[in-house]
Amino acid sequence: PLASLTHANQLPLFFEQPHNILNHHIVTSHWYCTRIQVSNTIIIIIMLSSSTRRTTTSLLRPSALASRSDILLNASNNTNTHQLSQRRTLLGLVHAIDKRVYRWAKGVLPPISKTENIALGSGTIGFDRDIFSGNPSLQHLIDTYQPSITAEEQSFLNNQVTTLCTLLNDHEVVTRKDFSREAWDYMRDEKFFGMKIPKEWGGLGFSTEAVSQVLAKLATQCFDANATVAVPNSLGPGELLVRYGTPEQKEYFLPRLANGTLIPCFGLTGPHSGSDATSLIGSDCVVSKHPETGELGVVASFKKRYITLAPVA
């Protein structure tokens, strides 16, 4: 259909709202594929059907183009009013079809739930906004954030973390697929698994910056040690229990998580959904009543594979 817009001897260019033509951007609400001939130069332009999209073009800067915002180039100079009217009618028909297809697509897609709307409106935008702008500024990070650790955290980094690194041999860990008993005991004794758990529950009460520096240093010696310490301090239930657990849950779990008696594991990958956390293929969730108290609860069943720390959890 687009080919019918361009004839062998008539090479017109149509668009409704040209903007910044010399800055190589055109905003349009239709689809076009046409040619422009300026002197001996032929320029090919393809534009998208959206009023909000921009298509980069490789337009030259002839003075003939700089003086007009509505451009109609005719190689043979014989396009009459009737032909122009026909083309405008065709473009209007395309625009009307676009609207109907869009309304149809909106009716087919499921509506966004209230919970999804809340999730979409949550959170903030940080440095990722600068990355997607194409011109990130590290100076903005320096001016906005001033990460620092306490003297206690620095001492742990200089002493306990350094000692643990000397107990790790990356080649042996990969070959044996396990740490030495000495390394396991040292991580438990020095509360490497409870860095984010408050001191009143037996943990170290370290900041996120301190945990980050500990993990970075461990990764330079043995990446498996980095992952083993990272899971309990980030993906594990410790911090969630501190914030939202019941008194009974905190009293039972937090001290055992802090000293390494309980080691959490991380199960993300499913046999049919991969590592897509939003896909719950093979997972079930049932709301039921407690047989004795009648309290409502949720029974969740999951099928997982490749579970981090599963052999030692």
PDB file of C-alpha atoms in Angstrom:
ATOM      1  CA  PRO A   1       0.000   0.000   0.000  1.00  0.00           C
ATOM      2  CA  LEU A   2       2.842   2.395   0.730  1.00  0.00           C
ATOM      3  CA  ALA A   3       4.257   1.861  -2.738  1.00  0.00           C
ATOM      4  CA  SER A   4       1.112   3.385  -4.245  1.00  0.00           C
ATOM      5  CA  LEU A   5       1.991   6.709  -2.657  1.00  0.00           C
ATOM      6  CA  THR A   6       5.065   7.080  -4.829  1.00  0.00           C
ATOM      7  CA  HIS A   7       4.982   7.117  -8.608  1.00  0.00           C
ATOM      8  CA  ALA A   8       7.858   6.658 -10.978  1.00  0.00           C
ATOM      9  CA  ASN A   9       8.062  10.309 -11.967  1.00  0.00           C
ATOM     10  CA  GLN A  10       6.454  11.893  -8.923  1.00  0.00           C
ATOM     11  CA  LEU A  11       8.385  11.699  -5.686  1.00  0.00           C
ATOM     12  CA  PRO A  12       6.367  13.518  -3.014  1.00  0.00           C
ATOM     13  CA  LEU A  13       7.009  13.611   0.722  1.00  0.00           C
ATOM     14  CA  PHE A  14       3.996  13.957   3.032  1.00  0.00           C
ATOM     15  CA  PHE A  15       3.866  14.354   6.782  1.00  0.00           C
ATOM     16  CA  GLU A  16       1.433  16.189   9.018  1.00  0.00           C
ATOM     17  CA  GLN A  17       3.423  17.957  11.719  1.00  0.00           C
ATOM     18  CA  PRO A  18       7.090  18.370  10.797  1.00  0.00           C
ATOM     19  CA  HIS A  19       9.319  19.500  13.650  1.00  0.00           C
ATOM     20  CA  ASN A  20      13.036  20.203  13.739  1.00  0.00           C
ATOM     21  CA  ILE A  21      13.568  18.970  10.215  1.00  0.00           C
ATOM     22  CA  LEU A  22      17.135  20.255  10.192  1.00  0.00           C
ATOM     23  CA  ASN A  23      17.857  18.581  13.529  1.00  0.00           C
ATOM     24  CA  HIS A  24      17.164  15.208  11.904  1.00  0.00           C
ATOM     25  CA  HIS A  25      13.948  14.451  13.801  1.00  0.00           C
ATOM     26  CA  ILE A  26      10.417  14.217  12.440  1.00  0.00           C
ATOM     27  CA  VAL A  27       7.293  13.615  14.527  1.00  0.00           C
ATOM     28  CA  THR A  28       4.459  12.016  12.624  1.00  0.00           C
ATOM     29  CA  SER A  29       1.185  10.240  13.197  1.00  0.00           C
ATOM     30  CA  HIS A  30       1.246   8.000  10.112  1.00  0.00           C
ATOM     31  CA  TRP A  31       3.419   5.524   8.275  1.00  0.00           C
ATOM     32  CA  TYR A  32       5.354   6.791   5.300  1.00  0.00           C
ATOM     33  CA  CYS A  33       8.003   5.391   3.033  1.00  0.00           C
ATOM     34  CA  THR A  34       8.959   7.762   0.248  1.00  0.00           C
ATOM     35  CA  ARG A  35      11.840   9.396  -1.519  1.00  0.00           C
ATOM     36  CA  ILE A  36      13.019  12.949  -1.861  1.00  0.00           C
ATOM     37  CA  GLN A  37      15.198  14.049  -4.751  1.00  0.00           C
ATOM     38  CA  VAL A  38      17.251  17.194  -4.197  1.00  0.00           C
ATOM     39  CA  SER A  39      19.481  17.921  -7.167  1.00  0.00           C
ATOM     40  CA  ASN A  40      21.181  14.590  -7.758  1.00  0.00           C
ATOM     41  CA  THR A  41      20.741  13.300  -4.202  1.00  0.00           C
ATOM     42  CA  ILE A  42      17.936  10.845  -3.316  1.00  0.00           C
ATOM     43  CA  ILE A  43      17.016  10.565   0.369  1.00  0.00           C
ATOM     44  CA  ILE A  44      15.022   7.608   1.711  1.00  0.00           C
ATOM     45  CA  ILE A  45      12.787   8.288   4.717  1.00  0.00           C
ATOM     46  CA  ILE A  46      10.776   5.784   6.790  1.00  0.00           C
ATOM     47  CA  MET A  47       8.585   7.097   9.593  1.00  0.00           C
ATOM     48  CA  LEU A  48       6.568   5.274  12.255  1.00  0.00           C
ATOM     49  CA  SER A  49       2.845   5.400  12.906  1.00  0.00           C
ATOM     50  CA  SER A  50       2.813   7.140  16.276  1.00  0.00           C
ATOM     51  CA  SER A  51       2.411  10.718  17.334  1.00  0.00           C
ATOM     52  CA  THR A  52       4.988  10.255  20.078  1.00  0.00           C
ATOM     53  CA  ARG A  53       7.796   8.445  18.263  1.00  0.00           C
ATOM     54  CA  ARG A  54      10.764   9.982  16.569  1.00  0.00           C
ATOM     55  CA  THR A  55      12.621   8.527  13.646  1.00  0.00           C
ATOM     56  CA  THR A  56      16.154   9.579  12.920  1.00  0.00           C
ATOM     57  CA  THR A  57      16.672  10.663   9.340  1.00  0.00           C
ATOM     58  CA  SER A  58      19.725  11.532   7.297  1.00  0.00           C
ATOM     59  CA  LEU A  59      18.438  14.700   5.689  1.00  0.00           C
ATOM     60  CA  LEU A  60      20.882  17.049   4.075  1.00  0.00           C
ATOM     61  CA  ARG A  61      20.720  20.762   4.718  1.00  0.00           C
ATOM     62  CA  PRO A  62      19.840  22.302   1.354  1.00  0.00           C
ATOM     63  CA  SER A  63      18.702  25.882   1.615  1.00  0.00           C
ATOM     64  CA  ALA A  64      15.521  24.906  -0.210  1.00  0.00           C
ATOM     65  CA  LEU A  65      14.423  22.864   2.800  1.00  0.00           C
ATOM     66  CA  ALA A  66      15.352  25.447   5.400  1.00  0.00           C
ATOM     67  CA  SER A  67      12.811  27.983   4.273  1.00  0.00           C
ATOM     68  CA  ARG A  68       9.606  25.860   4.630  1.00  0.00           C
ATOM     69  CA  SER A  69       7.876  23.793   7.298  1.00  0.00           C
ATOM     70  CA  ASP A  70       5.415  22.143   4.875  1.00  0.00           C
ATOM     71  CA  ILE A  71       7.444  20.256   2.298  1.00  0.00           C
ATOM     72  CA  LEU A  72       6.141  18.883  -0.952  1.00  0.00           C
ATOM     73  CA  LEU A  73       8.818  17.944  -3.463  1.00  0.00           C
ATOM     74  CA  ASN A  74       7.807  16.824  -6.922  1.00  0.00           C
ATOM     75  CA  ALA A  75      10.530  15.574  -9.214  1.00  0.00           C
ATOM     76  CA  SER A  76       8.505  16.165 -12.366  1.00  0.00           C
ATOM     77  CA  ASN A  77       6.691  19.308 -11.053  1.00  0.00           C
ATOM     78  CA  ASN A  78       3.322  18.071 -12.361  1.00  0.00           C
ATOM     79  CA  THR A  79       1.431  16.940  -9.227  1.00  0.00           C
ATOM     80  CA  ASN A  80      -2.020  18.468  -9.454  1.00  0.00           C
ATOM     81  CA  THR A  81      -4.559  19.343  -6.765  1.00  0.00           C
ATOM     82  CA  HIS A  82      -6.682  16.269  -7.471  1.00  0.00           C
ATOM     83  CA  GLN A  83      -3.759  13.876  -6.857  1.00  0.00           C
ATOM     84  CA  LEU A  84      -2.854  15.680  -3.656  1.00  0.00           C
ATOM     85  CA  SER A  85      -6.454  15.433  -2.437  1.00  0.00           C
ATOM     86  CA  GLN A  86      -6.492  11.711  -3.142  1.00  0.00           C
ATOM     87  CA  ARG A  87      -3.328  11.152  -1.151  1.00  0.00           C
ATOM     88  CA  ARG A  88      -4.607  13.177   1.774  1.00  0.00           C
ATOM     89  CA  THR A  89      -7.785  11.100   1.742  1.00  0.00           C
ATOM     90  CA  LEU A  90      -5.732   7.915   1.812  1.00  0.00           C
ATOM     91  CA  LEU A  91      -3.609   9.168   4.708  1.00  0.00           C
ATOM     92  CA  GLY A  92      -6.743  10.117   6.626  1.00  0.00           C
ATOM     93  CA  LEU A  93      -8.092   6.603   6.088  1.00  0.00           C
ATOM     94  CA  VAL A  94      -4.871   5.111   7.439  1.00  0.00           C
ATOM     95  CA  HIS A  95      -5.125   7.366  10.483  1.00  0.00           C
ATOM     96  CA  ALA A  96      -8.711   6.238  11.125  1.00  0.00           C
ATOM     97  CA  ILE A  97      -7.699   2.567  10.836  1.00  0.00           C
ATOM     98  CA  ASP A  98      -4.863   3.167  13.299  1.00  0.00           C
ATOM     99  CA  LYS A  99      -7.339   4.510  15.857  1.00  0.00           C
ATOM    100  CA  ARG A 100      -9.723   1.579  15.458  1.00  0.00           C
ATOM    101  CA  VAL A 101      -6.924  -0.992  15.777  1.00  0.00           C
ATOM    102  CA  TYR A 102      -5.656   0.761  18.900  1.00  0.00           C
ATOM    103  CA  ARG A 103      -9.122   0.757  20.499  1.00  0.00           C
ATOM    104  CA  TRP A 104      -9.527  -2.924  19.618  1.00  0.00           C
ATOM    105  CA  ALA A 105      -6.158  -3.783  21.192  1.00  0.00           C
ATOM    106  CA  LYS A 106      -7.117  -1.937  24.382  1.00  0.00           C
ATOM    107  CA  GLY A 107     -10.279  -4.021  24.638  1.00  0.00           C
ATOM    108  CA  VAL A 108      -8.399  -7.306  24.186  1.00  0.00           C
ATOM    109  CA  LEU A 109      -5.676  -6.643  26.754  1.00  0.00           C
ATOM    110  CA  PRO A 110      -6.582  -7.433  30.385  1.00  0.00           C
ATOM    111  CA  PRO A 111      -7.078  -4.382  32.610  1.00  0.00           C
ATOM    112  CA  ILE A 112      -4.411  -3.422  35.126  1.00  0.00           C
ATOM    113  CA  SER A 113      -5.476  -4.454  38.623  1.00  0.00           C
ATOM    114  CA  LYS A 114      -5.428  -2.155  41.638  1.00  0.00           C
ATOM    115  CA  THR A 115      -2.429  -4.033  43.048  1.00  0.00           C
ATOM    116  CA  GLU A 116      -0.506  -3.617  39.796  1.00  0.00           C
ATOM    117  CA  ASN A 117      -1.296   0.086  39.730  1.00  0.00           C
ATOM    118  CA  ILE A 118       0.090   0.451  43.257  1.00  0.00           C
ATOM    119  CA  ALA A 119       3.226  -1.465  42.268  1.00  0.00           C
ATOM    120  CA  LEU A 120       3.734   0.688  39.168  1.00  0.00           C
ATOM    121  CA  GLY A 121       3.510   3.823  41.275  1.00  0.00           C
ATOM    122  CA  SER A 122       5.903   2.607  43.946  1.00  0.00           C
ATOM    123  CA  GLY A 123       9.594   3.249  44.251  1.00  0.00           C
ATOM    124  CA  THR A 124      11.786   6.042  42.994  1.00  0.00           C
ATOM    125  CA  ILE A 125      14.053   6.686  40.035  1.00  0.00           C
ATOM    126  CA  GLY A 126      17.740   7.084  40.764  1.00  0.00           C
ATOM    127  CA  PHE A 127      20.866   6.762  38.670  1.00  0.00           C
ATOM    128  CA  ASP A 128      19.086   4.404  36.246  1.00  0.00           C
ATOM    129  CA  ARG A 129      17.224   7.431  34.874  1.00  0.00           C
ATOM    130  CA  ASP A 130      20.550   9.032  33.935  1.00  0.00           C
ATOM    131  CA  ILE A 131      21.724   5.821  32.295  1.00  0.00           C
ATOM    132  CA  PHE A 132      18.676   5.625  30.030  1.00  0.00           C
ATOM    133  CA  SER A 133      19.013   9.303  29.152  1.00  0.00           C
ATOM    134  CA  GLY A 134      22.197   8.397  27.284  1.00  0.00           C
ATOM    135  CA  ASN A 135      24.246  10.957  29.204  1.00  0.00           C
ATOM    136  CA  PRO A 136      24.831   9.655  32.755  1.00  0.00           C
ATOM    137  CA  SER A 137      26.747  11.829  35.166  1.00  0.00           C
ATOM    138  CA  LEU A 138      28.975  10.259  37.782  1.00  0.00           C
ATOM    139  CA  GLN A 139      29.272  13.669  39.398  1.00  0.00           C
ATOM    140  CA  HIS A 140      25.569  13.438  40.293  1.00  0.00           C
ATOM    141  CA  LEU A 141      26.287  10.205  42.201  1.00  0.00           C
ATOM    142  CA  ILE A 142      29.200  11.822  44.015  1.00  0.00           C
ATOM    143  CA  ASP A 143      27.138  14.860  44.988  1.00  0.00           C
ATOM    144  CA  THR A 144      24.079  12.839  46.031  1.00  0.00           C
ATOM    145  CA  TYR A 145      25.557   9.879  47.901  1.00  0.00           C
ATOM    146  CA  GLN A 146      28.351   9.845  50.432  1.00  0.00           C
ATOM    147  CA  PRO A 147      28.767   6.185  51.424  1.00  0.00           C
ATOM    148  CA  SER A 148      30.779   5.524  54.552  1.00  0.00           C
ATOM    149  CA  ILE A 149      31.247   2.749  57.100  1.00  0.00           C
ATOM    150  CA  THR A 150      31.844   2.850  60.837  1.00  0.00           C
ATOM    151  CA  ALA A 151      35.136   2.063  62.555  1.00  0.00           C
ATOM    152  CA  GLU A 152      33.687  -1.285  63.688  1.00  0.00           C
ATOM    153  CA  GLU A 153      32.686  -2.176  60.138  1.00  0.00           C
ATOM    154  CA  GLN A 154      36.099  -1.144  58.804  1.00  0.00           C
ATOM    155  CA  SER A 155      37.819  -3.285  61.432  1.00  0.00           C
ATOM    156  CA  PHE A 156      35.712  -6.293  60.392  1.00  0.00           C
ATOM    157  CA  LEU A 157      36.652  -5.657  56.778  1.00  0.00           C
ATOM    158  CA  ASN A 158      40.356  -5.404  57.582  1.00  0.00           C
ATOM    159  CA  ASN A 159      40.556  -8.370  59.950  1.00  0.00           C
ATOM    160  CA  GLN A 160      37.787 -10.993  59.763  1.00  0.00           C
ATOM    161  CA  VAL A 161      37.240 -10.653  56.011  1.00  0.00           C
ATOM    162  CA  THR A 162      40.970 -10.770  55.325  1.00  0.00           C
ATOM    163  CA  THR A 163      41.314 -13.870  57.500  1.00  0.00           C
ATOM    164  CA  LEU A 164      38.458 -15.598  55.697  1.00  0.00           C
ATOM    165  CA  CYS A 165      40.083 -14.841  52.338  1.00  0.00           C
ATOM    166  CA  THR A 166      43.236 -16.644  53.491  1.00  0.00           C
ATOM    167  CA  LEU A 167      41.127 -19.730  54.283  1.00  0.00           C
ATOM    168  CA  LEU A 168      39.672 -19.852  50.775  1.00  0.00           C
ATOM    169  CA  ASN A 169      41.278 -21.446  47.756  1.00  0.00           C
ATOM    170  CA  ASP A 170      39.095 -20.817  44.756  1.00  0.00           C
ATOM    171  CA  HIS A 171      40.453 -23.761  42.755  1.00  0.00           C
ATOM    172  CA  GLU A 172      39.864 -26.193  45.622  1.00  0.00           C
ATOM    173  CA  VAL A 173      36.362 -24.844  46.221  1.00  0.00           C
ATOM    174  CA  VAL A 174      35.442 -25.355  42.572  1.00  0.00           C
ATOM    175  CA  THR A 175      37.034 -28.820  42.472  1.00  0.00           C
ATOM    176  CA  ARG A 176      35.524 -30.067  45.749  1.00  0.00           C
ATOM    177  CA  LYS A 177      32.290 -28.092  45.270  1.00  0.00           C
ATOM    178  CA  ASP A 178      32.421 -27.105  48.916  1.00  0.00           C
ATOM    179  CA  PHE A 179      34.376 -25.038  51.429  1.00  0.00           C
ATOM    180  CA  SER A 180      36.681 -26.526  53.988  1.00  0.00           C
ATOM    181  CA  ARG A 181      35.265 -27.237  57.448  1.00  0.00           C
ATOM    182  CA  GLU A 182      37.568 -24.536  58.835  1.00  0.00           C
ATOM    183  CA  ALA A 183      36.084 -21.936  56.465  1.00  0.00           C
ATOM    184  CA  TRP A 184      32.491 -22.929  57.346  1.00  0.00           C
ATOM    185  CA  ASP A 185      33.192 -22.750  61.082  1.00  0.00           C
ATOM    186  CA  TYR A 186      34.916 -19.389  60.756  1.00  0.00           C
ATOM    187  CA  MET A 187      31.982 -17.861  58.809  1.00  0.00           C
ATOM    188  CA  ARG A 188      29.561 -19.075  61.484  1.00  0.00           C
ATOM    189  CA  ASP A 189      31.702 -18.007  64.451  1.00  0.00           C
ATOM    190  CA  GLU A 190      32.297 -14.515  63.074  1.00  0.00           C
ATOM    191  CA  LYS A 191      28.618 -14.071  62.106  1.00  0.00           C
ATOM    192  CA  PHE A 192      29.159 -13.614  58.387  1.00  0.00           C
ATOM    193  CA  PHE A 193      25.595 -14.862  57.890  1.00  0.00           C
ATOM    194  CA  GLY A 194      24.113 -12.279  60.276  1.00  0.00           C
ATOM    195  CA  MET A 195      25.654  -9.017  59.183  1.00  0.00           C
ATOM    196  CA  LYS A 196      22.254  -7.394  58.540  1.00  0.00           C
ATOM    197  CA  ILE A 197      20.595  -8.785  61.690  1.00  0.00           C
ATOM    198  CA  PRO A 198      20.551  -6.323  64.641  1.00  0.00           C
ATOM    199  CA  LYS A 199      22.852  -6.943  67.595  1.00  0.00           C
ATOM    200  CA  GLU A 200      19.965  -7.528  69.978  1.00  0.00           C
ATOM    201  CA  TRP A 201      19.162 -10.665  67.997  1.00  0.00           C
ATOM    202  CA  GLY A 202      22.756 -11.858  67.855  1.00  0.00           C
ATOM    203  CA  GLY A 203      23.799 -10.283  64.567  1.00  0.00           C
ATOM    204  CA  LEU A 204      26.336  -7.604  63.692  1.00  0.00           C
ATOM    205  CA  GLY A 205      23.889  -4.841  62.727  1.00  0.00           C
ATOM    206  CA  PHE A 206      25.997  -3.676  59.781  1.00  0.00           C
ATOM    207  CA  SER A 207      24.897  -1.151  57.170  1.00  0.00           C
ATOM    208  CA  THR A 208      24.178  -2.025  53.568  1.00  0.00           C
ATOM    209  CA  GLU A 209      27.367  -0.223  52.500  1.00  0.00           C
ATOM    210  CA  ALA A 210      29.444  -2.366  54.854  1.00  0.00           C
ATOM    211  CA  VAL A 211      27.858  -5.583  53.569  1.00  0.00           C
ATOM    212  CA  SER A 212      28.527  -4.431  50.017  1.00  0.00           C
ATOM    213  CA  GLN A 213      32.212  -3.866  50.746  1.00  0.00           C
ATOM    214  CA  VAL A 214      32.520  -7.248  52.463  1.00  0.00           C
ATOM    215  CA  LEU A 215      30.991  -9.018  49.470  1.00  0.00           C
ATOM    216  CA  ALA A 216      33.191  -7.100  47.034  1.00  0.00           C
ATOM    217  CA  LYS A 217      36.338  -8.147  48.894  1.00  0.00           C
ATOM    218  CA  LEU A 218      35.272 -11.800  49.143  1.00  0.00           C
ATOM    219  CA  ALA A 219      34.582 -11.844  45.397  1.00  0.00           C
ATOM    220  CA  THR A 220      38.223 -10.985  44.699  1.00  0.00           C
ATOM    221  CA  GLN A 221      39.273 -14.247  46.376  1.00  0.00           C
ATOM    222  CA  CYS A 222      36.386 -16.670  45.812  1.00  0.00           C
ATOM    223  CA  PHE A 223      33.108 -15.916  44.087  1.00  0.00           C
ATOM    224  CA  ASP A 224      31.380 -18.907  45.712  1.00  0.00           C
ATOM    225  CA  ALA A 225      32.147 -17.385  49.105  1.00  0.00           C
ATOM    226  CA  ASN A 226      30.685 -14.117  47.904  1.00  0.00           C
ATOM    227  CA  ALA A 227      27.409 -15.838  46.920  1.00  0.00           C
ATOM    228  CA  THR A 228      27.280 -17.913  50.105  1.00  0.00           C
ATOM    229  CA  VAL A 229      27.545 -14.825  52.315  1.00  0.00           C
ATOM    230  CA  ALA A 230      25.356 -12.690  50.057  1.00  0.00           C
ATOM    231  CA  VAL A 231      22.243 -14.894  50.120  1.00  0.00           C
ATOM    232  CA  PRO A 232      21.614 -14.807  53.912  1.00  0.00           C
ATOM    233  CA  ASN A 233      22.352 -11.070  54.046  1.00  0.00           C
ATOM    234  CA  SER A 234      20.238  -9.988  51.081  1.00  0.00           C
ATOM    235  CA  LEU A 235      17.876 -12.657  49.766  1.00  0.00           C
ATOM    236  CA  GLY A 236      17.463 -14.461  53.073  1.00  0.00           C
ATOM    237  CA  PRO A 237      14.593 -13.863  55.514  1.00  0.00           C
ATOM    238  CA  GLY A 238      16.616 -12.101  58.216  1.00  0.00           C
ATOM    239  CA  GLU A 239      15.829  -8.494  57.361  1.00  0.00           C
ATOM    240  CA  LEU A 240      12.204  -9.350  56.498  1.00  0.00           C
ATOM    241  CA  LEU A 241      11.735 -11.005  59.882  1.00  0.00           C
ATOM    242  CA  VAL A 242      13.252  -7.994  61.638  1.00  0.00           C
ATOM    243  CA  ARG A 243      10.764  -5.667  59.940  1.00  0.00           C
ATOM    244  CA  TYR A 244       7.626  -7.782  59.702  1.00  0.00           C
ATOM    245  CA  GLY A 245       8.022 -10.941  61.766  1.00  0.00           C
ATOM    246  CA  THR A 246       5.967 -11.752  64.837  1.00  0.00           C
ATOM    247  CA  PRO A 247       7.721 -11.734  68.233  1.00  0.00           C
ATOM    248  CA  GLU A 248       7.663 -15.541  68.230  1.00  0.00           C
ATOM    249  CA  GLN A 249       9.198 -15.711  64.751  1.00  0.00           C
ATOM    250  CA  LYS A 250      11.923 -13.229  65.637  1.00  0.00           C
ATOM    251  CA  GLU A 251      12.826 -15.034  68.854  1.00  0.00           C
ATOM    252  CA  TYR A 252      13.134 -18.387  67.133  1.00  0.00           C
ATOM    253  CA  PHE A 253      14.661 -17.576  63.759  1.00  0.00           C
ATOM    254  CA  LEU A 254      16.865 -14.489  64.127  1.00  0.00           C
ATOM    255  CA  PRO A 255      19.456 -15.843  66.617  1.00  0.00           C
ATOM    256  CA  ARG A 256      19.749 -19.087  64.622  1.00  0.00           C
ATOM    257  CA  LEU A 257      20.152 -17.192  61.366  1.00  0.00           C
ATOM    258  CA  ALA A 258      22.772 -14.909  62.924  1.00  0.00           C
ATOM    259  CA  ASN A 259      25.041 -17.725  64.159  1.00  0.00           C
ATOM    260  CA  GLY A 260      24.635 -19.877  61.055  1.00  0.00           C
ATOM    261  CA  THR A 261      22.628 -22.661  62.683  1.00  0.00           C
ATOM    262  CA  LEU A 262      20.012 -21.950  60.032  1.00  0.00           C
ATOM    263  CA  ILE A 263      21.279 -21.099  56.542  1.00  0.00           C
ATOM    264  CA  PRO A 264      18.624 -19.897  54.099  1.00  0.00           C
ATOM    265  CA  CYS A 265      18.613 -20.872  50.448  1.00  0.00           C
ATOM    266  CA  PHE A 266      17.377 -19.008  47.388  1.00  0.00           C
ATOM    267  CA  GLY A 267      14.974 -20.694  44.973  1.00  0.00           C
ATOM    268  CA  LEU A 268      14.154 -18.532  41.968  1.00  0.00           C
ATOM    269  CA  THR A 269      14.482 -20.730  38.899  1.00  0.00           C
ATOM    270  CA  GLY A 270      11.471 -22.852  37.996  1.00  0.00           C
ATOM    271  CA  PRO A 271      11.497 -25.865  35.649  1.00  0.00           C
ATOM    272  CA  HIS A 272       9.081 -24.174  33.251  1.00  0.00           C
ATOM    273  CA  SER A 273       9.500 -20.448  33.951  1.00  0.00           C
ATOM    274  CA  GLY A 274      13.267 -20.089  34.174  1.00  0.00           C
ATOM    275  CA  SER A 275      14.407 -17.137  36.274  1.00  0.00           C
ATOM    276  CA  ASP A 276      11.334 -15.032  35.500  1.00  0.00           C
ATOM    277  CA  ALA A 277      10.120 -14.091  38.972  1.00  0.00           C
ATOM    278  CA  THR A 278       6.753 -12.937  37.614  1.00  0.00           C
ATOM    279  CA  SER A 279       5.953 -16.301  36.027  1.00  0.00           C
ATOM    280  CA  LEU A 280       4.529 -18.811  38.513  1.00  0.00           C
ATOM    281  CA  ILE A 281       4.073 -21.808  36.230  1.00  0.00           C
ATOM    282  CA  GLY A 282       3.924 -24.913  38.401  1.00  0.00           C
ATOM    283  CA  SER A 283       3.220 -22.910  41.561  1.00  0.00           C
ATOM    284  CA  ASP A 284       0.031 -23.005  43.593  1.00  0.00           C
ATOM    285  CA  CYS A 285      -1.379 -20.811  46.345  1.00  0.00           C
ATOM    286  CA  VAL A 286      -4.365 -21.914  48.428  1.00  0.00           C
ATOM    287  CA  VAL A 287      -6.140 -19.900  51.130  1.00  0.00           C
ATOM    288  CA  SER A 288      -7.416 -22.128  53.893  1.00  0.00           C
ATOM    289  CA  LYS A 289      -8.455 -22.082  57.544  1.00  0.00           C
ATOM    290  CA  HIS A 290      -6.404 -23.511  60.377  1.00  0.00           C
ATOM    291  CA  PRO A 291      -8.114 -26.723  61.501  1.00  0.00           C
ATOM    292  CA  GLU A 292      -7.992 -25.723  65.194  1.00  0.00           C
ATOM    293  CA  THR A 293      -8.049 -21.914  65.394  1.00  0.00           C
ATOM    294  CA  GLY A 294      -9.963 -21.206  62.188  1.00  0.00           C
ATOM    295  CA  GLU A 295      -7.412 -18.529  61.291  1.00  0.00           C
ATOM    296  CA  LEU A 296      -7.039 -17.838  57.584  1.00  0.00           C
ATOM    297  CA  GLY A 297      -3.693 -18.731  56.065  1.00  0.00           C
ATOM    298  CA  VAL A 298      -1.965 -19.292  52.750  1.00  0.00           C
ATOM    299  CA  VAL A 299      -0.466 -22.592  51.661  1.00  0.00           C
ATOM    300  CA  ALA A 300       2.043 -21.980  48.862  1.00  0.00           C
ATOM    301  CA  SER A 301       3.563 -24.776  46.776  1.00  0.00           C
ATOM    302  CA  PHE A 302       6.468 -24.201  44.404  1.00  0.00           C
ATOM    303  CA  LYS A 303       8.523 -26.274  42.004  1.00  0.00           C
ATOM    304  CA  LYS A 304      12.090 -24.969  41.772  1.00  0.00           C
ATOM    305  CA  ARG A 305      15.464 -25.993  40.434  1.00  0.00           C
ATOM    306  CA  TYR A 306      19.053 -24.681  40.702  1.00  0.00           C
ATOM    307  CA  ILE A 307      18.457 -23.514  44.283  1.00  0.00           C
ATOM    308  CA  THR A 308      21.371 -21.519  45.682  1.00  0.00           C
ATOM    309  CA  LEU A 309      22.734 -23.022  48.956  1.00  0.00           C
ATOM    310  CA  ALA A 310      20.158 -25.851  48.890  1.00  0.00           C
ATOM    311  CA  PRO A 311      22.783 -28.530  49.792  1.00  0.00           C
ATOM    312  CA  VAL A 312      23.689 -26.728  53.044  1.00  0.00           C
ATOM    313  CA  ALA A 313      20.428 -24.972  53.909  1.00  0.00           C
TER     314      ALA A 313
END
